[in-house]
Coordinates of C-alpha atoms in Angstrom, one line a residue:
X249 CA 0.0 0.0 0.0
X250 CA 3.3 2.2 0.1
X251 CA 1.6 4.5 -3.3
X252 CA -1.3 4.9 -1.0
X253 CA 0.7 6.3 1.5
X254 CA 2.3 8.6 -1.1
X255 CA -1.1 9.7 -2.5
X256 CA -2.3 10.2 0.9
X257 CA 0.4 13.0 1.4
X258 CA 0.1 13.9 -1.6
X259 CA -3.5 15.1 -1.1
X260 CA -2.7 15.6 2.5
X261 CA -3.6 20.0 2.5
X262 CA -7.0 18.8 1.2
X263 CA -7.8 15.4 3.4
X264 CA -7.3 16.8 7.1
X265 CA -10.6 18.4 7.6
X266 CA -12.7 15.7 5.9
X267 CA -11.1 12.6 7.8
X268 CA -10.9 14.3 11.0
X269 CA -12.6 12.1 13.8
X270 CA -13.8 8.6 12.6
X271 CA -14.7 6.1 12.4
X272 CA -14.2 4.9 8.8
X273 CA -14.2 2.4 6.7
X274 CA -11.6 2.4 4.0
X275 CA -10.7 0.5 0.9
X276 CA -7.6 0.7 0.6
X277 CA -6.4 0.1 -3.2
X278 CA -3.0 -1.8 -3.8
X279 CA 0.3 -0.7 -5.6
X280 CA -0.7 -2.4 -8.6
X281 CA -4.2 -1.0 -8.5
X282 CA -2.4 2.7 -8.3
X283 CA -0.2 2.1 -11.2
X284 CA -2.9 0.7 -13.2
X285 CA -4.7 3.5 -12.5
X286 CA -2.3 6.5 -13.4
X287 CA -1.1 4.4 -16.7
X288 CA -5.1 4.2 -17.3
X289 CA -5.6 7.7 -17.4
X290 CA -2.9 9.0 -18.8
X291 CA -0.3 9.5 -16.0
X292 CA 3.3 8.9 -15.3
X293 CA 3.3 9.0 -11.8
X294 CA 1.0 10.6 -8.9
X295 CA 2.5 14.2 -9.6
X296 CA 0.5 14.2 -12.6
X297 CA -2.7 14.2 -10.9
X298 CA -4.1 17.5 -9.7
X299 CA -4.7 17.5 -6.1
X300 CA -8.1 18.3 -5.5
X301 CA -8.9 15.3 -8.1
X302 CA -6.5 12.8 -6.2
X303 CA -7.9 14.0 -2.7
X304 CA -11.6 13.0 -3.8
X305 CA -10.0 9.8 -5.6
X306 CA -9.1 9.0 -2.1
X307 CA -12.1 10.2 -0.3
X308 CA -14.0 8.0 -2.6
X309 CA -12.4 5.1 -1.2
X310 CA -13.8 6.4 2.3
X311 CA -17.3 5.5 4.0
X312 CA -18.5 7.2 7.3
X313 CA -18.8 4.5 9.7
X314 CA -17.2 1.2 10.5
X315 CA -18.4 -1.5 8.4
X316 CA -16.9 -5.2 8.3
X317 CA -17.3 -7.3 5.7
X318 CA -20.2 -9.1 7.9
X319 CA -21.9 -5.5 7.7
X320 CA -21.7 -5.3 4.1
X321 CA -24.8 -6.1 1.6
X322 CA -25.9 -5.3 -1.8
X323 CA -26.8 -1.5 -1.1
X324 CA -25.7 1.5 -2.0
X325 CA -23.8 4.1 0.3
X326 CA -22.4 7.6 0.6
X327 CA -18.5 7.9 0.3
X328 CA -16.6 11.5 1.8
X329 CA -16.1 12.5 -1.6
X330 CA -18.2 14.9 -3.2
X331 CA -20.0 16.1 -6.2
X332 CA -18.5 19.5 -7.4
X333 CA -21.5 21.3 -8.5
X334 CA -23.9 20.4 -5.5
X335 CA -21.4 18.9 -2.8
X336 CA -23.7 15.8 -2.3
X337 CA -21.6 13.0 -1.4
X338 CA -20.7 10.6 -4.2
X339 CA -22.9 7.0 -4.3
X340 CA -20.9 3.8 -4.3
X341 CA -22.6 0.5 -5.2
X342 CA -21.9 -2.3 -3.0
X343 CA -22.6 -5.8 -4.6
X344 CA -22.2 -8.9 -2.2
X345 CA -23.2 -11.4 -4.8
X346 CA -19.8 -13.0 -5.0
X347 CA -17.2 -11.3 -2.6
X348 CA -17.4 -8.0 -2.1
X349 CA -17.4 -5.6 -5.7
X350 CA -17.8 -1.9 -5.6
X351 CA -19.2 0.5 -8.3
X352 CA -18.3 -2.9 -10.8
X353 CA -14.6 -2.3 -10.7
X354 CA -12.7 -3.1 -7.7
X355 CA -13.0 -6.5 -5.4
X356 CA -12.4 -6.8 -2.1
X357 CA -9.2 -9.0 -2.0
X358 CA -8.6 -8.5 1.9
X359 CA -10.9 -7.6 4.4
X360 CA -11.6 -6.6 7.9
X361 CA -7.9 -5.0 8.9
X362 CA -8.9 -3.5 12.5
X363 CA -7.6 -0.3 13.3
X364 CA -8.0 2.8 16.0
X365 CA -10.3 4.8 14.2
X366 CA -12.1 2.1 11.8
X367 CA -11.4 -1.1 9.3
X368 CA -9.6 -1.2 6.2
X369 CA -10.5 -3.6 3.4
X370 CA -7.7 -4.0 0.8
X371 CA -9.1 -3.6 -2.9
X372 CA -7.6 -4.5 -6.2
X373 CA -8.6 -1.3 -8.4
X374 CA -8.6 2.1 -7.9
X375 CA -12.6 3.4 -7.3
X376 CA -12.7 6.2 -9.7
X377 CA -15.0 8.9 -9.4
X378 CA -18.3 7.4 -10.8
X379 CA -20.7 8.9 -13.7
X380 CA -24.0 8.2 -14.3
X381 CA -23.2 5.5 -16.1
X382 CA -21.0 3.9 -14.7
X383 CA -23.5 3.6 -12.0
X384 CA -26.0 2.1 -14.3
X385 CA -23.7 -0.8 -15.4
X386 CA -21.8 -1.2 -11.9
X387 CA -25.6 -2.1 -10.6
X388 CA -27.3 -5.4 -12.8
X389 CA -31.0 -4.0 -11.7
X390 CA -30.6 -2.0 -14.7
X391 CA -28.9 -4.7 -17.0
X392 CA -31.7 -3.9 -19.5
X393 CA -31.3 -0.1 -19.3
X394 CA -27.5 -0.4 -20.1
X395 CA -29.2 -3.0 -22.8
X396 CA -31.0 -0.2 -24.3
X397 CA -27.6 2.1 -24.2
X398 CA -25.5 0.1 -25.4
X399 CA -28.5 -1.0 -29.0
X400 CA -28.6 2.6 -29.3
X401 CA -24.3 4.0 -29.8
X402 CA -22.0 5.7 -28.0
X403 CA -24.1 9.2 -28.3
X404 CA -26.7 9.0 -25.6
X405 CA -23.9 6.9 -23.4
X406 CA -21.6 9.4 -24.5
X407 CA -23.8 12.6 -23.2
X408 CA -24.4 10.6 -19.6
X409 CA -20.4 10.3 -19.1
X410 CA -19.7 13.7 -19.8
X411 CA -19.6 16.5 -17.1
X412 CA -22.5 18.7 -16.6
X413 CA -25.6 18.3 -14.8
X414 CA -28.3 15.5 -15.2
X415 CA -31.1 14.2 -12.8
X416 CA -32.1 10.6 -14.8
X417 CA -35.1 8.8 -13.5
X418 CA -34.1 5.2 -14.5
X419 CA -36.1 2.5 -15.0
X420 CA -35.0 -1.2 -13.5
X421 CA -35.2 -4.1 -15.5
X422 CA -38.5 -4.9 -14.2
X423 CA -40.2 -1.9 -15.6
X424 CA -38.3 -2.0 -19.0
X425 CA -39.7 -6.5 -19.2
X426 CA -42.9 -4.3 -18.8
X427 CA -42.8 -1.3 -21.2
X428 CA -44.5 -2.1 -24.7
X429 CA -44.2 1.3 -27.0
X430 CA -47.6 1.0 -27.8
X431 CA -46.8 4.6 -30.0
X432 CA -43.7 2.7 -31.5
X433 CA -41.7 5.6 -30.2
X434 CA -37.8 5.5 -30.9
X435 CA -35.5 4.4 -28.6
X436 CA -33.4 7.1 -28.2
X437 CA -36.3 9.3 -27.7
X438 CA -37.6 7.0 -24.9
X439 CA -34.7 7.2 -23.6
X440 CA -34.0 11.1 -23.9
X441 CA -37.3 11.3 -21.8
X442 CA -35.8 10.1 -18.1
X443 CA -33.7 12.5 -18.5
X444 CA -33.5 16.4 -16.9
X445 CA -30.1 18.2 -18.5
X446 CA -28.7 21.0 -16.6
X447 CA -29.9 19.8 -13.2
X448 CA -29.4 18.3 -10.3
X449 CA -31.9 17.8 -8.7
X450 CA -32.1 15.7 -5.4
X451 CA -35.4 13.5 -3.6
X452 CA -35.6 16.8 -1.7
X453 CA -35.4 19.4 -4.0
X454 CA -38.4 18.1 -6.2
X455 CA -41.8 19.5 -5.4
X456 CA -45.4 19.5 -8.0
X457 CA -43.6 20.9 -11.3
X458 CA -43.3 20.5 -15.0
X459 CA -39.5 20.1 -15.8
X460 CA -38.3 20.0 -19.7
X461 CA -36.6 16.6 -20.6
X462 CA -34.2 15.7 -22.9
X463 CA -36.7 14.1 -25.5
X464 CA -37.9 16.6 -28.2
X465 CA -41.2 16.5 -30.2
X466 CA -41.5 14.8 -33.6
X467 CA -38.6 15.8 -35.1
X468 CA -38.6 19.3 -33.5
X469 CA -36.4 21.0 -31.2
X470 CA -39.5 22.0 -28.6
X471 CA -38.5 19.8 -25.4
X472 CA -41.3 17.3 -24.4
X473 CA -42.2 17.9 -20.6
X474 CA -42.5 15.9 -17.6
X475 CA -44.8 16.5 -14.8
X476 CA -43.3 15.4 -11.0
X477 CA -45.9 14.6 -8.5
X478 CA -44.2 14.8 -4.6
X479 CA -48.1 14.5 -2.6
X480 CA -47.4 10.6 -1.8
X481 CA -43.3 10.1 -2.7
X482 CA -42.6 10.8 -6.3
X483 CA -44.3 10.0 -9.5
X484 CA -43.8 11.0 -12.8
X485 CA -46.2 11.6 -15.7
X486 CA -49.0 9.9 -13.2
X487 CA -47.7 6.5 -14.2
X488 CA -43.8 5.8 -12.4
X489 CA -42.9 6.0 -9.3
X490 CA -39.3 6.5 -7.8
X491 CA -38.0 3.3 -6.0

């Protein structure tokens, strides 16, 4: 773990404040995990990466609490780092289902290393900082949603990766095994319609509202819209509710 180490000074002007107290959990990604992680990204070594990225690399790899692997289950949690625009901590997908796997990238190799102020788990990849995305595929409730990506290109997938600000309503396998396009609408319009750009817009920001999505009408550059309903949780268009 000795690049760890390094990284963690690295960072160390930006870290103090946020790991103050305890205690944590903390995967704890391997020398070989580091350097397949600079090479991946276009780095020679860690003095190549901008601080304030590497200290929320690290903080990424950080949950509040002290969690053994006996605590863990298929969930998601909040990590210490944070999303720029907002400051909402970043979501990391914890799958159980064979080992330990988080966001679909790194496995728990070593786990339950007791210390003072928490537990480490060793990983074997670096967690980077997730996208939209790479949510959707970390997480197989939405195998047929990344389906549906993946039929369509690279440009829908393309627009989800990139930075900006999106609130996407996405539907779980379950609902896609039930959706028929009775209108025979396309698919990238279908798509286009989860989605809210240039906002994001958490459970507890939403309130009784038409919002413009993504999807345009017939051909045209008007924006189709989408009413929320918060009375009884939150349902959209009168017919799907958030989960």
């Amino acid at each position: 773990l000795s690049i760890l180490v390094d990284a963690l000074v690295a960072a160390d002007g930006n870290l103090p404040e946020a790991l103050s107290g305890g205690p944590f959990t903390v995967f704890a990604p391997t020398n070989d995990a580091f350097a397949a992680f600079l090479s991946a990204n276009g780095f020679s070594s860690l003095n190549d990466v901008p601080t304030d990225v590497l200290s929320q690399i690290l903080l990424n790899h950080v949950i509040q609490g002290e969690l053994r692997s006996s605590d863990l289950s298929t969930s998601y949690d909040k990590t210490m780092a944070s999303e720029a625009s907002t400051g909402e901590n970043l979501s990391i997908y914890i799958d159980t289902s064979a080992g330990v796997t988080l966001n679909g990238v790194s496995d728990v190799t070593t786990a339950n290393i007791e210390a003072s102020n928490g537990v480490i788990h060793i990983v074997d990849a670096v967690i980077g900082l997730p996208t939209i995305v790479d949510h959707a595929v970390a997480n197989p409730n939405f195998s047929s949603l990344v389906g549906a990506l993946t039929s369509y290109g690279t440009t829908f997938t393309d627009l989800l990766s990139t930075p900006g600000d999106f609130t996407v309503f996405a539907p779980d396998n379950t609902a896609f095994g039930a959706f028929t396009n009775p209108n025979s609408n396309s698919l990238d319009q279908i798509l286009s319609n989860h989605v809210i750009p240039g906002a994001t817009a958490m459970s507890s920001g939403l309130e009784n509202m038409y919002v413009n999505t993504a999807a345009t009408f017939n051909g045209t550059m008007d924006y189709l819209s989408m009413y929320i309903n918060t009375d009884s949780g939150v349902t959209i268009n009168g017919n799907s509710s958030v989960t």
